[in-house]
Amino acid sequence: NAGVTQTPKFRVLKTGQSMTLLCAQDMNHEYMYWYRQDPGMGLRLIHYSVGEGTTAKGEVPDGYNVSRLKKQNFLLGLESAAPSQTSVYFCASSYTPNTEAFFGQGTRLTVV
Amino acid sequence: RKEVEQDPGPFNVPEGATVAFNCTYSNSASQSFFWYRQDCRKEPKLLMSVYSSGNEDGRFTAQLNRASQYISLLIRDSKLSDSATYLCVVNRYNQGGKLIFGQGTELSVKP
């Protein structure tokens, strides 16, 4: 069972470069989430989606864009990477907001 | 003020100890509550959901007090394998399902 898969797992970017993180889930979940985790800050919600074709802002959306063109995929884009975006990024999905959220293994991004 | 706040850690306890974690949330519209566990540099995983009546799963007991907007997790007879970071999670279902995490409390169980 694949569950939630994130690609890539590691990436180093130069300031100003762009990249897209891919999250794929095979559980037919409606809800998907992107978080970033920094030391001492816990997980902070960047953007989330309540179904195919929908997206919404979370706690820290600035500098990121997302798309949910297919139900199983949730893409997180960085148009112009900044060192402040150095973090571990986690994607998650759930069937409903009241049920367990399953997480991917994380993407460790460094912006130099 | 963060929407979900937890006790600052770390908690260092001996094996066999009982340890309690506290969490408060600021939005009274919050509707679903969870405790997740995160091992070092790994993804978070659900430990247990928290119900209004309180619920227990083996050595773990979770309580919810909606009036005080407070959630707790009690771990009895701590094991070395309980060492991890415990995350309090709140969901505002009426606002489209925002799943908000506290900053986490680190637990270290020593022999």
Coordinates of C-alpha atoms in Angstrom, one line a residue:
Chain A
N1 CA 0.0 0.0 0.0
A2 CA 1.6 3.3 -1.1
G3 CA -0.6 5.6 1.0
V4 CA 0.8 9.2 0.6
T5 CA 3.9 9.6 -1.5
Q6 CA 5.9 12.8 -1.8
T7 CA 8.5 13.6 -4.4
P8 CA 11.3 14.6 -4.2
K9 CA 12.5 13.6 -0.7
F10 CA 15.5 16.0 -0.7
R11 CA 16.3 19.1 -2.7
V12 CA 18.7 22.0 -2.6
L13 CA 17.7 25.2 -4.4
K14 CA 19.4 28.4 -5.1
T15 CA 17.6 31.6 -4.1
G16 CA 15.2 32.7 -6.8
Q17 CA 14.8 29.2 -8.4
S18 CA 11.4 27.6 -8.7
M19 CA 10.3 24.1 -8.0
T20 CA 7.2 22.0 -7.5
L21 CA 6.6 19.4 -4.8
L22 CA 4.3 16.6 -5.7
C23 CA 2.0 14.8 -3.3
A24 CA 0.1 11.7 -4.5
Q25 CA -2.4 9.6 -2.5
D26 CA -4.1 6.4 -3.5
M27 CA -6.7 6.2 -0.8
N28 CA -9.4 8.2 -2.7
H29 CA -9.2 10.9 0.0
E30 CA -11.0 14.2 -0.5
Y31 CA -8.9 16.4 1.8
M32 CA -5.3 17.1 1.2
Y33 CA -2.9 19.4 3.1
W34 CA 0.6 20.9 2.8
Y35 CA 2.6 21.7 5.9
R36 CA 6.0 23.0 6.7
Q37 CA 7.8 22.1 9.9
D38 CA 10.6 24.2 11.4
P39 CA 12.4 23.6 14.7
G40 CA 10.3 24.7 17.7
M41 CA 7.4 25.7 15.4
G42 CA 5.5 22.5 15.0
L43 CA 3.6 21.9 11.7
R44 CA 2.2 25.0 10.1
L45 CA -0.5 24.7 7.4
I46 CA 0.5 26.3 4.1
H47 CA -2.5 25.4 1.9
Y48 CA -5.2 22.8 1.8
S49 CA -7.8 21.3 -0.5
V50 CA -11.3 20.0 0.3
G51 CA -11.7 18.3 -3.1
E52 CA -10.6 18.1 -6.7
G53 CA -10.4 21.6 -8.2
T54 CA -10.4 23.4 -4.8
T55 CA -7.7 25.1 -2.8
A56 CA -7.6 27.3 0.3
K57 CA -5.0 29.2 2.3
G58 CA -3.7 28.0 5.5
E59 CA -1.7 29.7 8.2
V60 CA 1.4 30.6 6.2
P61 CA 0.5 30.7 2.4
D62 CA 2.8 33.5 1.3
G63 CA 5.4 32.5 -1.3
Y64 CA 3.6 29.3 -2.2
N65 CA 1.0 28.2 -4.7
V66 CA -1.0 25.0 -5.0
S67 CA -3.1 23.1 -7.5
R68 CA -5.4 20.1 -7.2
L69 CA -6.3 19.3 -10.8
K70 CA -6.7 15.6 -10.0
K71 CA -8.2 14.2 -6.8
Q72 CA -5.1 12.1 -6.1
N73 CA -2.5 14.8 -6.6
F74 CA -1.8 18.0 -4.7
L75 CA 1.1 20.1 -6.0
L76 CA 3.0 22.8 -4.0
G77 CA 4.9 25.4 -6.0
L78 CA 7.6 27.8 -5.0
E79 CA 7.9 30.4 -7.7
S80 CA 11.0 32.2 -6.4
A81 CA 12.6 30.3 -3.5
A82 CA 14.0 32.2 -0.5
P83 CA 16.2 31.0 2.3
S84 CA 13.3 31.4 4.7
Q85 CA 11.6 28.6 2.8
T86 CA 14.3 26.1 4.0
S87 CA 12.2 23.6 5.9
V88 CA 10.7 20.1 6.0
Y89 CA 7.5 19.9 4.0
F90 CA 4.8 17.3 4.7
C91 CA 1.8 16.5 2.7
A92 CA -1.2 14.8 4.3
S93 CA -4.6 13.5 3.2
S94 CA -7.8 12.4 4.9
Y95 CA -11.2 11.1 3.9
T96 CA -13.0 13.7 6.0
P97 CA -11.8 16.4 8.5
N98 CA -12.9 14.1 11.3
T99 CA -10.9 11.1 10.3
E100 CA -7.2 10.2 10.5
A101 CA -4.9 12.2 8.3
F102 CA -2.1 10.2 6.7
F103 CA 1.2 11.8 6.0
G104 CA 3.9 11.4 3.4
Q105 CA 7.5 10.9 4.5
G106 CA 8.4 14.6 4.0
T107 CA 10.6 16.6 1.7
R108 CA 13.7 18.2 3.1
L109 CA 14.3 21.5 1.2
T110 CA 17.3 23.7 1.6
V111 CA 17.4 27.1 -0.2
V112 CA 20.9 28.6 -0.3
Chain B
R1 CA -1.3 33.8 20.1
K2 CA -1.2 30.5 18.4
E3 CA -4.5 28.8 17.7
V4 CA -3.3 25.6 19.4
E5 CA -0.8 25.7 22.2
Q6 CA 0.9 22.9 24.1
D7 CA 3.0 22.5 27.2
P8 CA 6.6 23.4 26.4
G9 CA 8.9 20.4 26.6
P10 CA 10.9 18.5 26.8
F11 CA 9.5 16.1 29.4
N12 CA 12.2 13.7 30.8
V13 CA 10.7 10.8 32.8
P14 CA 11.8 7.4 34.1
E15 CA 10.3 4.2 32.8
G16 CA 7.1 3.4 34.5
A17 CA 6.2 7.0 35.2
T18 CA 2.9 8.6 34.4
V19 CA 3.1 11.7 32.3
A20 CA 0.4 14.2 31.2
F21 CA 0.4 16.6 28.3
N22 CA -1.9 19.6 28.1
C23 CA -3.2 21.5 25.1
T24 CA -5.5 24.5 24.7
Y25 CA -7.2 25.8 21.6
S26 CA -8.5 29.3 21.0
N27 CA -11.3 28.8 18.4
S28 CA -14.5 27.7 20.0
A29 CA -15.7 26.5 16.6
S30 CA -13.2 23.7 16.6
Q31 CA -15.0 20.4 16.2
S32 CA -12.5 17.5 15.9
F33 CA -9.5 16.8 18.2
F34 CA -6.6 14.4 17.9
W35 CA -3.2 13.5 19.3
Y36 CA -0.5 12.6 16.8
R37 CA 2.9 11.1 17.6
Q38 CA 6.0 12.1 15.6
D39 CA 9.3 10.2 15.9
C40 CA 12.5 12.0 15.1
R41 CA 12.6 13.3 11.5
K42 CA 9.6 11.0 10.6
E43 CA 6.1 11.8 9.5
P44 CA 3.4 12.3 12.2
K45 CA 1.1 9.4 12.8
L46 CA -2.3 9.3 14.6
L47 CA -2.1 8.2 18.2
M48 CA -5.8 8.7 19.0
S49 CA -8.8 10.8 18.4
V50 CA -10.3 12.7 21.3
Y51 CA -14.0 12.4 22.1
S52 CA -16.2 14.6 24.3
S53 CA -16.7 11.7 26.7
G54 CA -13.0 11.0 27.0
N55 CA -11.4 7.8 25.6
E56 CA -8.8 5.3 26.5
D57 CA -6.5 3.1 24.4
G58 CA -4.4 0.8 26.6
R59 CA -2.0 3.0 28.6
F60 CA -3.2 6.2 26.8
T61 CA -6.2 8.3 28.0
A62 CA -7.4 11.4 26.2
Q63 CA -9.8 14.0 27.6
L64 CA -11.6 17.0 26.1
N65 CA -13.1 19.9 28.0
R66 CA -15.0 22.0 25.5
A67 CA -16.0 24.7 28.0
S68 CA -12.4 25.3 28.9
Q69 CA -11.2 24.6 25.3
Y70 CA -8.6 22.1 26.8
I71 CA -7.4 18.7 25.7
S72 CA -5.2 16.4 27.6
L73 CA -3.2 13.2 27.0
L74 CA -2.2 10.9 29.9
I75 CA 0.4 8.1 29.4
R76 CA 0.6 5.5 32.2
D77 CA 3.5 3.1 32.8
S78 CA 5.8 4.9 30.3
K79 CA 8.0 2.8 28.0
L80 CA 11.2 3.7 26.3
S81 CA 9.4 3.3 23.0
D82 CA 7.0 6.2 24.1
S83 CA 9.9 8.6 23.5
A84 CA 8.7 10.9 20.7
T85 CA 7.1 14.3 20.1
Y86 CA 3.3 14.4 20.8
L87 CA 1.2 16.8 18.7
C88 CA -2.2 18.2 19.6
V89 CA -4.3 18.7 16.5
V90 CA -7.6 20.6 16.1
N91 CA -9.9 20.7 13.1
R92 CA -12.3 23.5 12.3
Y93 CA -14.7 21.5 10.1
N94 CA -17.1 24.4 9.6
Q95 CA -14.3 26.3 7.9
G96 CA -13.6 23.7 5.3
G97 CA -11.4 21.4 7.3
K98 CA -8.4 23.3 8.5
L99 CA -6.3 20.8 10.4
I100 CA -4.2 22.9 12.9
F101 CA -1.2 21.5 14.9
G102 CA 0.2 22.6 18.1
Q103 CA 4.0 23.0 18.3
G104 CA 4.4 19.6 20.0
T105 CA 5.8 18.4 23.3
E106 CA 8.9 16.2 23.3
L107 CA 8.9 13.2 25.7
S108 CA 12.0 11.3 26.6
V109 CA 11.6 8.2 28.7
K110 CA 14.8 7.1 30.4
P111 CA 15.7 3.6 31.7

